[in-house]
Amino acid sequence: MSDESKRPPHDLGGLAGGPIDTDEHEPTFWEQRIDALQVLLGDKVRRIIDTAELRRGIESLGPEAYDTLSYYERWAASIAAVLVEKGVVTEGELDRRAAEIRARREGAQ
Amino acid sequence: MSARFAPGDRVRIAGRDPTVHNRVPRYARGHVGVIERVCGAFGQPELLAYGGDGEPYQTLYRVRLEQTDLWPDYAESPQDTLEIEIFEHWLDPA
Amino acid sequence: MAEQTHQHRPPRPDDPEPTSDYHFLGLAMRELLIEKGVFTADEERRAIEAMEARSPAGGARVVARAWTDPDYKARLLADAAAAARELGIDIGPTRLVVVENTAEVHNVVVCTLCSCYPRMLLGLPPAWYKSANYRKRVVREPRAVLAEFGTTIAERVEVRVHDSTADMRYLVVPLRPAGAEGWSEAQLAALVTRDSMVGVAPALSPDAASSARD
């Protein structure tokens, strides 16, 4: 019924898969921060990014990014895209700041 | 908001394949199941995902499906079932 | 004591330093949003603390009460949010459905489209719950997946998979294990694991629980 070639990358139910890796992974501080970003942006006070928008942003990353980025990297990419779309931040601001932080980190080492 | 379906009603999940964000996995599309419960009214994901307010809200149901119907080659136990949340705008009487 | 657990801790030494572009993008977002007044660093800190304060212990308390008090269990199955509130657990706007394992039905929960999970009662989902392989397979071969978790369900028992596709979140009340008659709620809660509340494993047996402590 559904055209397989049009299956979006997140719609996984029923596909063949391999063994499930049950290793525990404690969230890193960076991952907690990304989670907190969405919690805050989606809360009742701000209502800047709805869960549905976060999901749509993740689903729009394309199959390659969906399969290769880590879970919270997908979140970060989606949140950034929606924030830019809504004019909360610009792409230029994000790029400049990311470069600054990278330089700060590298300088500190 | 009045619900179109009641527990026990047989429903068919729409077989459409929209390109917009939605919350109906492909494996369930086109299948017939039974309403397990009415969950209440919620914003439509197809609208919320693009910055809308989700109005008009749609009634959300839990639909019980037979595994042997979902997967023709289902190899486990014939009484196994699957329950899934589906919005009213994705359901027709069956 | 409560003060202690609410202290903000610095990044763990074993946290990997950001290396990918996405790591720096994430840090750039939080700095810019704080500067623009969208939220404060303190709000971020409190969001992380709240996240860390939620764990499967919350869900385990709910299950242990349901095991010992049939009236509570009935209220829990009818209105889970109100029943959680009775135990002082505020699940906020989460819409929770509690399903009970019985001699006839074994329940298991997944979110095939993303990673929906009852975070208010279980904390953040484990990596396997979010993994592509779990999401792909558990809807189509649930018994094979359960077997990988060491769980065998009798053929005559219906396995019921719950796919959290929209606004509901699911918590499983596992079967109360034999051999724990007369145990207190707190003792019983120690038998209720995260995995048993997702439905991939039974609750611990009293023997397994005591050998785990040794």
mmCIF file of N, CA and C in Angstrom, chain C residues 35-150:
data_model
loop_
_atom_site.group_PDB
_atom_site.id
_atom_site.type_symbol
_atom_site.label_atom_id
_atom_site.label_comp_id
_atom_site.label_asym_id
_atom_site.label_seq_id
_atom_site.Cartn_x
_atom_site.Cartn_y
_atom_site.Cartn_z
ATOM 1 N N GLU C 35 21.455 34.733 26.505
ATOM 2 C CA GLU C 35 21.733 36.164 26.274
ATOM 3 C C GLU C 35 20.489 36.918 25.822
ATOM 4 N N LYS C 36 19.663 36.249 25.045
ATOM 5 C CA LYS C 36 18.459 36.921 24.538
ATOM 6 C C LYS C 36 17.326 36.896 25.559
ATOM 7 N N GLY C 37 17.570 36.274 26.695
ATOM 8 C CA GLY C 37 16.548 36.267 27.748
ATOM 9 C C GLY C 37 15.425 35.275 27.517
ATOM 10 N N VAL C 38 15.638 34.297 26.622
ATOM 11 C CA VAL C 38 14.588 33.290 26.401
ATOM 12 C C VAL C 38 14.470 32.404 27.632
ATOM 13 N N PHE C 39 15.597 32.038 28.217
ATOM 14 C CA PHE C 39 15.599 31.414 29.545
ATOM 15 C C PHE C 39 16.889 31.809 30.235
ATOM 16 N N THR C 40 16.945 31.533 31.529
ATOM 17 C CA THR C 40 18.142 31.890 32.282
ATOM 18 C C THR C 40 18.972 30.633 32.530
ATOM 19 N N ALA C 41 20.242 30.857 32.873
ATOM 20 C CA ALA C 41 21.115 29.726 33.204
ATOM 21 C C ALA C 41 20.541 28.965 34.398
ATOM 22 N N ASP C 42 19.893 29.719 35.300
ATOM 23 C CA ASP C 42 19.304 29.071 36.461
ATOM 24 C C ASP C 42 18.138 28.167 36.067
ATOM 25 N N GLU C 43 17.349 28.617 35.121
ATOM 26 C CA GLU C 43 16.246 27.763 34.644
ATOM 27 C C GLU C 43 16.781 26.498 33.975
ATOM 28 N N GLU C 44 17.855 26.654 33.240
ATOM 29 C CA GLU C 44 18.478 25.483 32.605
ATOM 30 C C GLU C 44 18.936 24.495 33.683
ATOM 31 N N ARG C 45 19.601 25.049 34.711
ATOM 32 C CA ARG C 45 20.107 24.207 35.799
ATOM 33 C C ARG C 45 18.940 23.458 36.462
ATOM 34 N N ARG C 46 17.859 24.181 36.713
ATOM 35 C CA ARG C 46 16.726 23.529 37.396
ATOM 36 C C ARG C 46 16.060 22.482 36.504
ATOM 37 N N ALA C 47 16.050 22.730 35.200
ATOM 38 C CA ALA C 47 15.472 21.723 34.284
ATOM 39 C C ALA C 47 16.296 20.440 34.330
ATOM 40 N N ILE C 48 17.628 20.596 34.401
ATOM 41 C CA ILE C 48 18.488 19.410 34.456
ATOM 42 C C ILE C 48 18.328 18.696 35.805
ATOM 43 N N GLU C 49 18.210 19.486 36.864
ATOM 44 C CA GLU C 49 18.010 18.863 38.180
ATOM 45 C C GLU C 49 16.702 18.087 38.235
ATOM 46 N N ALA C 50 15.656 18.665 37.657
ATOM 47 C CA ALA C 50 14.357 17.982 37.665
ATOM 48 C C ALA C 50 14.457 16.676 36.882
ATOM 49 N N MET C 51 15.201 16.741 35.776
ATOM 50 C CA MET C 51 15.407 15.560 34.934
ATOM 51 C C MET C 51 16.120 14.467 35.742
ATOM 52 N N GLU C 52 17.148 14.885 36.495
ATOM 53 C CA GLU C 52 17.923 13.913 37.268
ATOM 54 C C GLU C 52 17.145 13.374 38.460
ATOM 55 N N ALA C 53 16.172 14.154 38.936
ATOM 56 C CA ALA C 53 15.402 13.706 40.101
ATOM 57 C C ALA C 53 14.375 12.642 39.715
ATOM 58 N N ARG C 54 14.058 12.551 38.427
ATOM 59 C CA ARG C 54 13.063 11.555 38.009
ATOM 60 C C ARG C 54 13.765 10.249 37.658
ATOM 61 N N SER C 55 13.246 9.170 38.190
ATOM 62 C CA SER C 55 13.891 7.879 37.961
ATOM 63 C C SER C 55 12.835 6.792 38.072
ATOM 64 N N PRO C 56 13.200 5.561 37.728
ATOM 65 C CA PRO C 56 12.222 4.473 37.839
ATOM 66 C C PRO C 56 11.705 4.263 39.263
ATOM 67 N N ALA C 57 12.364 4.879 40.259
ATOM 68 C CA ALA C 57 11.865 4.740 41.636
ATOM 69 C C ALA C 57 10.443 5.276 41.763
ATOM 70 N N GLY C 58 10.123 6.308 40.991
ATOM 71 C CA GLY C 58 8.763 6.862 41.022
ATOM 72 C C GLY C 58 7.749 5.842 40.540
ATOM 73 N N GLY C 59 8.036 5.267 39.381
ATOM 74 C CA GLY C 59 7.134 4.249 38.844
ATOM 75 C C GLY C 59 7.034 3.044 39.768
ATOM 76 N N ALA C 60 8.170 2.690 40.381
ATOM 77 C CA ALA C 60 8.187 1.513 41.257
ATOM 78 C C ALA C 60 7.279 1.711 42.475
ATOM 79 N N ARG C 61 7.239 2.935 42.982
ATOM 80 C CA ARG C 61 6.341 3.208 44.130
ATOM 81 C C ARG C 61 4.888 3.013 43.727
ATOM 82 N N VAL C 62 4.569 3.490 42.533
ATOM 83 C CA VAL C 62 3.196 3.361 42.038
ATOM 84 C C VAL C 62 2.830 1.874 41.895
ATOM 85 N N VAL C 63 3.742 1.106 41.317
ATOM 86 C CA VAL C 63 3.468 -0.323 41.097
ATOM 87 C C VAL C 63 3.330 -1.055 42.433
ATOM 88 N N ALA C 64 4.243 -0.761 43.371
ATOM 89 C CA ALA C 64 4.191 -1.456 44.667
ATOM 90 C C ALA C 64 2.873 -1.167 45.385
ATOM 91 N N ARG C 65 2.397 0.063 45.289
ATOM 92 C CA ARG C 65 1.107 0.381 45.908
ATOM 93 C C ARG C 65 -0.015 -0.391 45.202
ATOM 94 N N ALA C 66 0.063 -0.458 43.882
ATOM 95 C CA ALA C 66 -0.978 -1.187 43.128
ATOM 96 C C ALA C 66 -0.982 -2.674 43.502
ATOM 97 N N TRP C 67 0.202 -3.223 43.791
ATOM 98 C CA TRP C 67 0.289 -4.633 44.179
ATOM 99 C C TRP C 67 -0.364 -4.902 45.535
ATOM 100 N N THR C 68 -0.296 -3.889 46.415
ATOM 101 C CA THR C 68 -0.747 -4.141 47.783
ATOM 102 C C THR C 68 -2.156 -3.633 48.045
ATOM 103 N N ASP C 69 -2.667 -2.803 47.158
ATOM 104 C CA ASP C 69 -3.964 -2.157 47.433
ATOM 105 C C ASP C 69 -4.832 -2.227 46.166
ATOM 106 N N PRO C 70 -5.758 -3.195 46.119
ATOM 107 C CA PRO C 70 -6.579 -3.379 44.910
ATOM 108 C C PRO C 70 -7.408 -2.145 44.548
ATOM 109 N N ASP C 71 -7.845 -1.396 45.575
ATOM 110 C CA ASP C 71 -8.620 -0.186 45.263
ATOM 111 C C ASP C 71 -7.726 0.841 44.573
ATOM 112 N N TYR C 72 -6.479 0.936 45.068
ATOM 113 C CA TYR C 72 -5.542 1.866 44.431
ATOM 114 C C TYR C 72 -5.281 1.444 42.993
ATOM 115 N N LYS C 73 -5.105 0.138 42.801
ATOM 116 C CA LYS C 73 -4.847 -0.349 41.435
ATOM 117 C C LYS C 73 -5.997 0.024 40.503
ATOM 118 N N ALA C 74 -7.228 -0.116 40.998
ATOM 119 C CA ALA C 74 -8.390 0.231 40.172
ATOM 120 C C ALA C 74 -8.358 1.720 39.811
ATOM 121 N N ARG C 75 -7.993 2.545 40.799
ATOM 122 C CA ARG C 75 -7.920 3.995 40.516
ATOM 123 C C ARG C 75 -6.783 4.292 39.532
ATOM 124 N N LEU C 76 -5.684 3.567 39.683
ATOM 125 C CA LEU C 76 -4.523 3.762 38.808
ATOM 126 C C LEU C 76 -4.868 3.424 37.358
ATOM 127 N N LEU C 77 -5.578 2.327 37.169
ATOM 128 C CA LEU C 77 -5.920 1.924 35.803
ATOM 129 C C LEU C 77 -6.943 2.883 35.207
ATOM 130 N N ALA C 78 -7.782 3.487 36.065
ATOM 131 C CA ALA C 78 -8.834 4.384 35.570
ATOM 132 C C ALA C 78 -8.291 5.792 35.316
ATOM 133 N N ASP C 79 -7.440 6.302 36.205
ATOM 134 C CA ASP C 79 -6.930 7.671 36.076
ATOM 135 C C ASP C 79 -5.529 7.713 36.680
ATOM 136 N N ALA C 80 -4.555 7.416 35.856
ATOM 137 C CA ALA C 80 -3.181 7.229 36.341
ATOM 138 C C ALA C 80 -2.596 8.510 36.925
ATOM 139 N N ALA C 81 -2.913 9.652 36.326
ATOM 140 C CA ALA C 81 -2.329 10.907 36.810
ATOM 141 C C ALA C 81 -2.795 11.184 38.235
ATOM 142 N N ALA C 82 -4.098 10.989 38.478
ATOM 143 C CA ALA C 82 -4.633 11.247 39.812
ATOM 144 C C ALA C 82 -4.047 10.246 40.809
ATOM 145 N N ALA C 83 -3.898 9.002 40.376
ATOM 146 C CA ALA C 83 -3.354 7.982 41.276
ATOM 147 C C ALA C 83 -1.893 8.275 41.616
ATOM 148 N N ALA C 84 -1.120 8.781 40.643
ATOM 149 C CA ALA C 84 0.269 9.148 40.926
ATOM 150 C C ALA C 84 0.305 10.311 41.921
ATOM 151 N N ARG C 85 -0.594 11.266 41.739
ATOM 152 C CA ARG C 85 -0.659 12.415 42.659
ATOM 153 C C ARG C 85 -0.925 11.972 44.090
ATOM 154 N N GLU C 86 -1.712 10.924 44.252
ATOM 155 C CA GLU C 86 -1.976 10.413 45.612
ATOM 156 C C GLU C 86 -0.676 10.069 46.325
ATOM 157 N N LEU C 87 0.336 9.659 45.559
ATOM 158 C CA LEU C 87 1.624 9.303 46.160
ATOM 159 C C LEU C 87 2.595 10.487 46.134
ATOM 160 N N GLY C 88 2.071 11.663 45.832
ATOM 161 C CA GLY C 88 2.913 12.852 45.819
ATOM 162 C C GLY C 88 3.744 12.997 44.559
ATOM 163 N N ILE C 89 3.392 12.244 43.501
ATOM 164 C CA ILE C 89 4.140 12.352 42.248
ATOM 165 C C ILE C 89 3.303 13.150 41.254
ATOM 166 N N ASP C 90 3.824 14.316 40.877
ATOM 167 C CA ASP C 90 3.100 15.165 39.936
ATOM 168 C C ASP C 90 3.612 14.871 38.528
ATOM 169 N N ILE C 91 2.769 14.299 37.691
ATOM 170 C CA ILE C 91 3.255 13.969 36.345
ATOM 171 C C ILE C 91 2.953 15.090 35.347
ATOM 172 N N GLY C 92 2.548 16.252 35.851
ATOM 173 C CA GLY C 92 2.368 17.421 34.993
ATOM 174 C C GLY C 92 1.315 17.154 33.928
ATOM 175 N N PRO C 93 1.538 17.670 32.729
ATOM 176 C CA PRO C 93 0.522 17.506 31.683
ATOM 177 C C PRO C 93 0.564 16.134 30.998
ATOM 178 N N THR C 94 1.475 15.245 31.429
ATOM 179 C CA THR C 94 1.586 13.932 30.786
ATOM 180 C C THR C 94 0.270 13.174 30.883
ATOM 181 N N ARG C 95 -0.155 12.583 29.771
ATOM 182 C CA ARG C 95 -1.350 11.730 29.765
ATOM 183 C C ARG C 95 -0.874 10.296 29.847
ATOM 184 N N LEU C 96 -1.145 9.685 30.984
ATOM 185 C CA LEU C 96 -0.568 8.376 31.269
ATOM 186 C C LEU C 96 -1.626 7.283 31.200
ATOM 187 N N VAL C 97 -1.281 6.205 30.528
ATOM 188 C CA VAL C 97 -2.112 5.005 30.513
ATOM 189 C C VAL C 97 -1.326 3.906 31.225
ATOM 190 N N VAL C 98 -1.926 3.319 32.252
ATOM 191 C CA VAL C 98 -1.270 2.223 32.957
ATOM 192 C C VAL C 98 -1.941 0.928 32.527
ATOM 193 N N VAL C 99 -1.136 -0.040 32.125
ATOM 194 C CA VAL C 99 -1.668 -1.333 31.688
ATOM 195 C C VAL C 99 -1.093 -2.418 32.593
ATOM 196 N N GLU C 100 -1.906 -3.416 32.864
ATOM 197 C CA GLU C 100 -1.550 -4.414 33.866
ATOM 198 C C GLU C 100 -1.250 -5.759 33.215
ATOM 199 N N ASN C 101 -0.123 -6.336 33.559
ATOM 200 C CA ASN C 101 0.129 -7.713 33.132
ATOM 201 C C ASN C 101 -0.712 -8.663 33.985
ATOM 202 N N THR C 102 -1.258 -9.691 33.341
ATOM 203 C CA THR C 102 -2.084 -10.673 34.042
ATOM 204 C C THR C 102 -1.665 -12.062 33.571
ATOM 205 N N ALA C 103 -2.367 -13.064 34.050
ATOM 206 C CA ALA C 103 -2.092 -14.426 33.594
ATOM 207 C C ALA C 103 -2.433 -14.582 32.114
ATOM 208 N N GLU C 104 -3.244 -13.652 31.574
ATOM 209 C CA GLU C 104 -3.672 -13.772 30.168
ATOM 210 C C GLU C 104 -2.948 -12.824 29.219
ATOM 211 N N VAL C 105 -2.458 -11.694 29.730
ATOM 212 C CA VAL C 105 -1.895 -10.668 28.842
ATOM 213 C C VAL C 105 -0.553 -10.170 29.364
ATOM 214 N N HIS C 106 0.422 -10.082 28.465
ATOM 215 C CA HIS C 106 1.701 -9.440 28.781
ATOM 216 C C HIS C 106 1.843 -8.203 27.896
ATOM 217 N N ASN C 107 2.079 -7.059 28.521
ATOM 218 C CA ASN C 107 2.179 -5.794 27.796
ATOM 219 C C ASN C 107 3.627 -5.363 27.607
ATOM 220 N N VAL C 108 3.921 -4.779 26.456
ATOM 221 C CA VAL C 108 5.246 -4.219 26.215
ATOM 222 C C VAL C 108 5.094 -2.922 25.416
ATOM 223 N N VAL C 109 5.927 -1.938 25.743
ATOM 224 C CA VAL C 109 5.744 -0.578 25.231
ATOM 225 C C VAL C 109 6.888 -0.203 24.286
ATOM 226 N N VAL C 110 6.546 0.543 23.241
ATOM 227 C CA VAL C 110 7.535 1.051 22.304
ATOM 228 C C VAL C 110 7.032 2.384 21.763
ATOM 229 N N CYS C 111 7.933 3.149 21.164
ATOM 230 C CA CYS C 111 7.519 4.286 20.346
ATOM 231 C C CYS C 111 8.257 4.107 19.021
ATOM 232 N N THR C 112 7.561 3.593 18.012
ATOM 233 C CA THR C 112 8.265 3.273 16.769
ATOM 234 C C THR C 112 8.694 4.529 16.011
ATOM 235 N N LEU C 113 7.984 5.641 16.199
ATOM 236 C CA LEU C 113 8.268 6.839 15.402
ATOM 237 C C LEU C 113 9.321 7.741 16.040
ATOM 238 N N CYS C 114 9.466 7.664 17.359
ATOM 239 C CA CYS C 114 10.531 8.464 17.990
ATOM 240 C C CYS C 114 10.941 7.818 19.296
ATOM 241 N N SER C 115 10.627 8.447 20.443
ATOM 242 C CA SER C 115 11.123 7.898 21.707
ATOM 243 C C SER C 115 10.209 8.248 22.868
ATOM 244 N N CYS C 116 8.889 8.336 22.627
ATOM 245 C CA CYS C 116 7.938 8.699 23.683
ATOM 246 C C CYS C 116 8.053 7.706 24.837
ATOM 247 N N TYR C 117 8.044 8.231 26.052
ATOM 248 C CA TYR C 117 8.378 7.423 27.226
ATOM 249 C C TYR C 117 7.799 8.142 28.441
ATOM 250 N N PRO C 118 7.361 7.403 29.459
ATOM 251 C CA PRO C 118 6.792 8.081 30.645
ATOM 252 C C PRO C 118 7.892 8.654 31.548
ATOM 253 N N ARG C 119 8.539 9.708 31.070
ATOM 254 C CA ARG C 119 9.709 10.274 31.756
ATOM 255 C C ARG C 119 9.401 10.722 33.171
ATOM 256 N N MET C 120 8.162 11.163 33.416
ATOM 257 C CA MET C 120 7.841 11.654 34.761
ATOM 258 C C MET C 120 7.920 10.528 35.789
ATOM 259 N N LEU C 121 7.716 9.297 35.353
ATOM 260 C CA LEU C 121 7.727 8.159 36.284
ATOM 261 C C LEU C 121 8.950 7.270 36.131
ATOM 262 N N LEU C 122 9.650 7.356 35.010
ATOM 263 C CA LEU C 122 10.793 6.465 34.780
ATOM 264 C C LEU C 122 12.100 7.206 34.506
ATOM 265 N N GLY C 123 12.070 8.511 34.404
ATOM 266 C CA GLY C 123 13.285 9.233 34.016
ATOM 267 C C GLY C 123 13.492 9.163 32.516
ATOM 268 N N LEU C 124 14.715 9.478 32.074
ATOM 269 C CA LEU C 124 14.992 9.452 30.629
ATOM 270 C C LEU C 124 15.015 8.005 30.127
ATOM 271 N N PRO C 125 14.613 7.781 28.888
ATOM 272 C CA PRO C 125 14.592 6.403 28.377
ATOM 273 C C PRO C 125 16.006 5.850 28.188
ATOM 274 N N PRO C 126 16.164 4.543 28.377
ATOM 275 C CA PRO C 126 17.470 3.932 28.113
ATOM 276 C C PRO C 126 17.777 3.956 26.617
ATOM 277 N N ALA C 127 19.058 3.813 26.297
ATOM 278 C CA ALA C 127 19.482 3.885 24.892
ATOM 279 C C ALA C 127 18.769 2.828 24.052
ATOM 280 N N TRP C 128 18.601 1.623 24.595
ATOM 281 C CA TRP C 128 17.988 0.576 23.766
ATOM 282 C C TRP C 128 16.556 0.913 23.388
ATOM 283 N N TYR C 129 15.853 1.628 24.284
ATOM 284 C CA TYR C 129 14.458 1.963 23.986
ATOM 285 C C TYR C 129 14.377 2.897 22.773
ATOM 286 N N LYS C 130 15.411 3.753 22.630
ATOM 287 C CA LYS C 130 15.444 4.714 21.514
ATOM 288 C C LYS C 130 16.092 4.121 20.272
ATOM 289 N N SER C 131 16.627 2.911 20.395
ATOM 290 C CA SER C 131 17.431 2.369 19.296
ATOM 291 C C SER C 131 16.571 1.941 18.106
ATOM 292 N N ALA C 132 17.152 2.026 16.933
ATOM 293 C CA ALA C 132 16.429 1.637 15.718
ATOM 294 C C ALA C 132 16.019 0.166 15.779
ATOM 295 N N ASN C 133 16.896 -0.696 16.278
ATOM 296 C CA ASN C 133 16.566 -2.124 16.274
ATOM 297 C C ASN C 133 15.367 -2.451 17.162
ATOM 298 N N TYR C 134 15.288 -1.851 18.325
ATOM 299 C CA TYR C 134 14.117 -2.093 19.184
ATOM 300 C C TYR C 134 12.852 -1.574 18.502
ATOM 301 N N ARG C 135 12.933 -0.358 17.975
ATOM 302 C CA ARG C 135 11.749 0.247 17.346
ATOM 303 C C ARG C 135 11.318 -0.530 16.106
ATOM 304 N N LYS C 136 12.265 -1.047 15.356
ATOM 305 C CA LYS C 136 11.918 -1.827 14.162
ATOM 306 C C LYS C 136 11.231 -3.132 14.537
ATOM 307 N N ARG C 137 11.816 -3.835 15.497
ATOM 308 C CA ARG C 137 11.483 -5.252 15.667
ATOM 309 C C ARG C 137 10.356 -5.550 16.651
ATOM 310 N N VAL C 138 10.206 -4.724 17.703
ATOM 311 C CA VAL C 138 9.319 -5.183 18.777
ATOM 312 C C VAL C 138 7.850 -5.229 18.351
ATOM 313 N N VAL C 139 7.485 -4.454 17.324
ATOM 314 C CA VAL C 139 6.099 -4.527 16.855
ATOM 315 C C VAL C 139 5.842 -5.781 16.017
ATOM 316 N N ARG C 140 6.877 -6.327 15.456
ATOM 317 C CA ARG C 140 6.675 -7.413 14.510
ATOM 318 C C ARG C 140 7.081 -8.781 15.047
ATOM 319 N N GLU C 141 8.021 -8.782 15.973
ATOM 320 C CA GLU C 141 8.462 -10.037 16.584
ATOM 321 C C GLU C 141 8.713 -9.807 18.073
ATOM 322 N N PRO C 142 7.615 -9.428 18.789
ATOM 323 C CA PRO C 142 7.806 -9.048 20.194
ATOM 324 C C PRO C 142 8.397 -10.177 21.040
ATOM 325 N N ARG C 143 8.002 -11.411 20.782
ATOM 326 C CA ARG C 143 8.514 -12.505 21.622
ATOM 327 C C ARG C 143 10.003 -12.735 21.380
ATOM 328 N N ALA C 144 10.427 -12.569 20.149
ATOM 329 C CA ALA C 144 11.857 -12.712 19.864
ATOM 330 C C ALA C 144 12.647 -11.607 20.570
ATOM 331 N N VAL C 145 12.083 -10.396 20.572
ATOM 332 C CA VAL C 145 12.752 -9.283 21.253
ATOM 333 C C VAL C 145 12.774 -9.528 22.760
ATOM 334 N N LEU C 146 11.640 -9.960 23.313
ATOM 335 C CA LEU C 146 11.596 -10.236 24.753
ATOM 336 C C LEU C 146 12.622 -11.310 25.116
ATOM 337 N N ALA C 147 12.767 -12.296 24.231
ATOM 338 C CA ALA C 147 13.743 -13.364 24.510
ATOM 339 C C ALA C 147 15.156 -12.787 24.616
ATOM 340 N N GLU C 148 15.451 -11.754 23.827
ATOM 341 C CA GLU C 148 16.784 -11.138 23.934
ATOM 342 C C GLU C 148 16.997 -10.474 25.289
ATOM 343 N N PHE C 149 15.882 -10.091 25.934
ATOM 344 C CA PHE C 149 15.974 -9.537 27.284
ATOM 345 C C PHE C 149 15.870 -10.650 28.336
ATOM 346 N N GLY C 150 15.861 -11.893 27.864
ATOM 347 C CA GLY C 150 15.794 -13.020 28.796
ATOM 348 C C GLY C 150 14.382 -13.335 29.262
#
